[in-house]
GROMACS .gro file of C-alpha atoms in nm:
model
   84
    1MET     CA    1   0.000   0.000   0.000
    2ASP     CA    2   0.126   0.346  -0.093
    3ASN     CA    3   0.253   0.531   0.217
    4SER     CA    4   0.123   0.862   0.080
    5TYR     CA    5  -0.220   0.739   0.187
    6ASN     CA    6  -0.116   0.681   0.546
    7PHE     CA    7  -0.293   0.887   0.810
    8ASN     CA    8  -0.392   0.845   1.171
    9LEU     CA    9  -0.740   0.716   1.248
   10ASN     CA   10  -0.893   0.971   1.484
   11SER     CA   11  -1.267   0.952   1.418
   12GLN     CA   12  -1.513   0.836   1.682
   13ASP     CA   13  -1.710   0.625   1.433
   14GLY     CA   14  -1.764   0.253   1.487
   15ALA     CA   15  -1.511   0.132   1.230
   16THR     CA   16  -1.229   0.344   1.372
   17LEU     CA   17  -1.309   0.246   1.730
   18GLU     CA   18  -1.324  -0.126   1.641
   19LEU     CA   19  -0.976  -0.102   1.494
   20ALA     CA   20  -0.841   0.093   1.792
   21VAL     CA   21  -0.949  -0.192   2.021
   22ILE     CA   22  -0.715  -0.427   1.833
   23GLY     CA   23  -0.432  -0.172   1.826
   24ILE     CA   24  -0.472  -0.036   1.472
   25THR     CA   25  -0.443   0.341   1.466
   26ASN     CA   26  -0.345   0.430   1.107
   27PHE     CA   27  -0.481   0.364   0.760
   28ILE     CA   28  -0.188   0.159   0.628
   29ASN     CA   29  -0.213  -0.086   0.918
   30ALA     CA   30  -0.591  -0.102   0.871
   31GLY     CA   31  -0.537  -0.189   0.504
   32ILE     CA   32  -0.284  -0.459   0.588
   33HIS     CA   33  -0.515  -0.607   0.852
   34VAL     CA   34  -0.815  -0.612   0.616
   35GLN     CA   35  -0.602  -0.752   0.332
   36ASN     CA   36  -0.495  -1.044   0.553
   37LEU     CA   37  -0.849  -1.137   0.658
   38PRO     CA   38  -0.985  -1.453   0.496
   39TYR     CA   39  -1.168  -1.419   0.165
   40ARG     CA   40  -1.515  -1.535   0.272
   41ARG     CA   41  -1.871  -1.409   0.250
   42ASN     CA   42  -2.013  -1.205   0.534
   43LEU     CA   43  -2.358  -1.277   0.672
   44ASP     CA   44  -2.491  -0.954   0.519
   45ARG     CA   45  -2.311  -0.854   0.199
   46SER     CA   46  -2.456  -0.503   0.216
   47ASP     CA   47  -2.307  -0.428   0.561
   48TYR     CA   48  -1.937  -0.349   0.520
   49SER     CA   49  -1.905  -0.289   0.895
   50LEU     CA   50  -1.912  -0.667   0.946
   51VAL     CA   51  -1.562  -0.706   0.798
   52ILE     CA   52  -1.386  -0.648   1.131
   53PHE     CA   53  -1.658  -0.802   1.351
   54GLN     CA   54  -1.666  -1.127   1.150
   55GLN     CA   55  -1.294  -1.115   1.059
   56LYS     CA   56  -1.359  -1.199   0.693
   57GLY     CA   57  -1.488  -1.052   0.371
   58MET     CA   58  -1.485  -1.060  -0.006
   59CYS     CA   59  -1.287  -0.802  -0.202
   60PHE     CA   60  -1.575  -0.562  -0.275
   61ILE     CA   61  -1.685  -0.539   0.088
   62LYS     CA   62  -1.325  -0.500   0.211
   63HIS     CA   63  -1.278  -0.212  -0.036
   64ALA     CA   64  -1.605  -0.049   0.073
   65TYR     CA   65  -1.499  -0.082   0.436
   66LEU     CA   66  -1.164   0.088   0.375
   67ALA     CA   67  -1.323   0.370   0.172
   68ALA     CA   68  -1.581   0.431   0.445
   69LEU     CA   69  -1.305   0.424   0.708
   70ALA     CA   70  -1.106   0.688   0.517
   71HIS     CA   71  -1.412   0.909   0.468
   72ALA     CA   72  -1.507   0.882   0.836
   73ASN     CA   73  -1.157   1.011   0.910
   74VAL     CA   74  -1.202   1.303   0.666
   75HIS     CA   75  -0.972   1.167   0.394
   76PHE     CA   76  -1.185   1.195   0.083
   77GLU     CA   77  -0.886   1.145  -0.148
   78VAL     CA   78  -0.944   0.771  -0.092
   79LYS     CA   79  -1.206   0.673  -0.347
   80LEU     CA   80  -1.406   0.360  -0.413
   81TYR     CA   81  -1.431   0.285  -0.786
   82LEU     CA   82  -1.658   0.038  -0.959
   83GLY     CA   83  -1.505  -0.151  -1.250
   84MET     CA   84  -1.720  -0.328  -1.502
   0.00000   0.00000   0.00000
């Protein structure tokens, strides 16, 4: 992951707080953690917040989770793109 996208996670939203509990306090480490989670379906594919709770996810939901995490921490330069 490109270090130019590294920033501290300071928001009080659920995703940021869940990561803080397991010692993750910056975006690069969040990305590495999410990348290393097993590639499996979550119970609700529309709820990206389940990625950390269930410790798994498919690529699209992991990407949505990371984009939402960045936006919650006021880093809108991180974008989620749809490829078809």
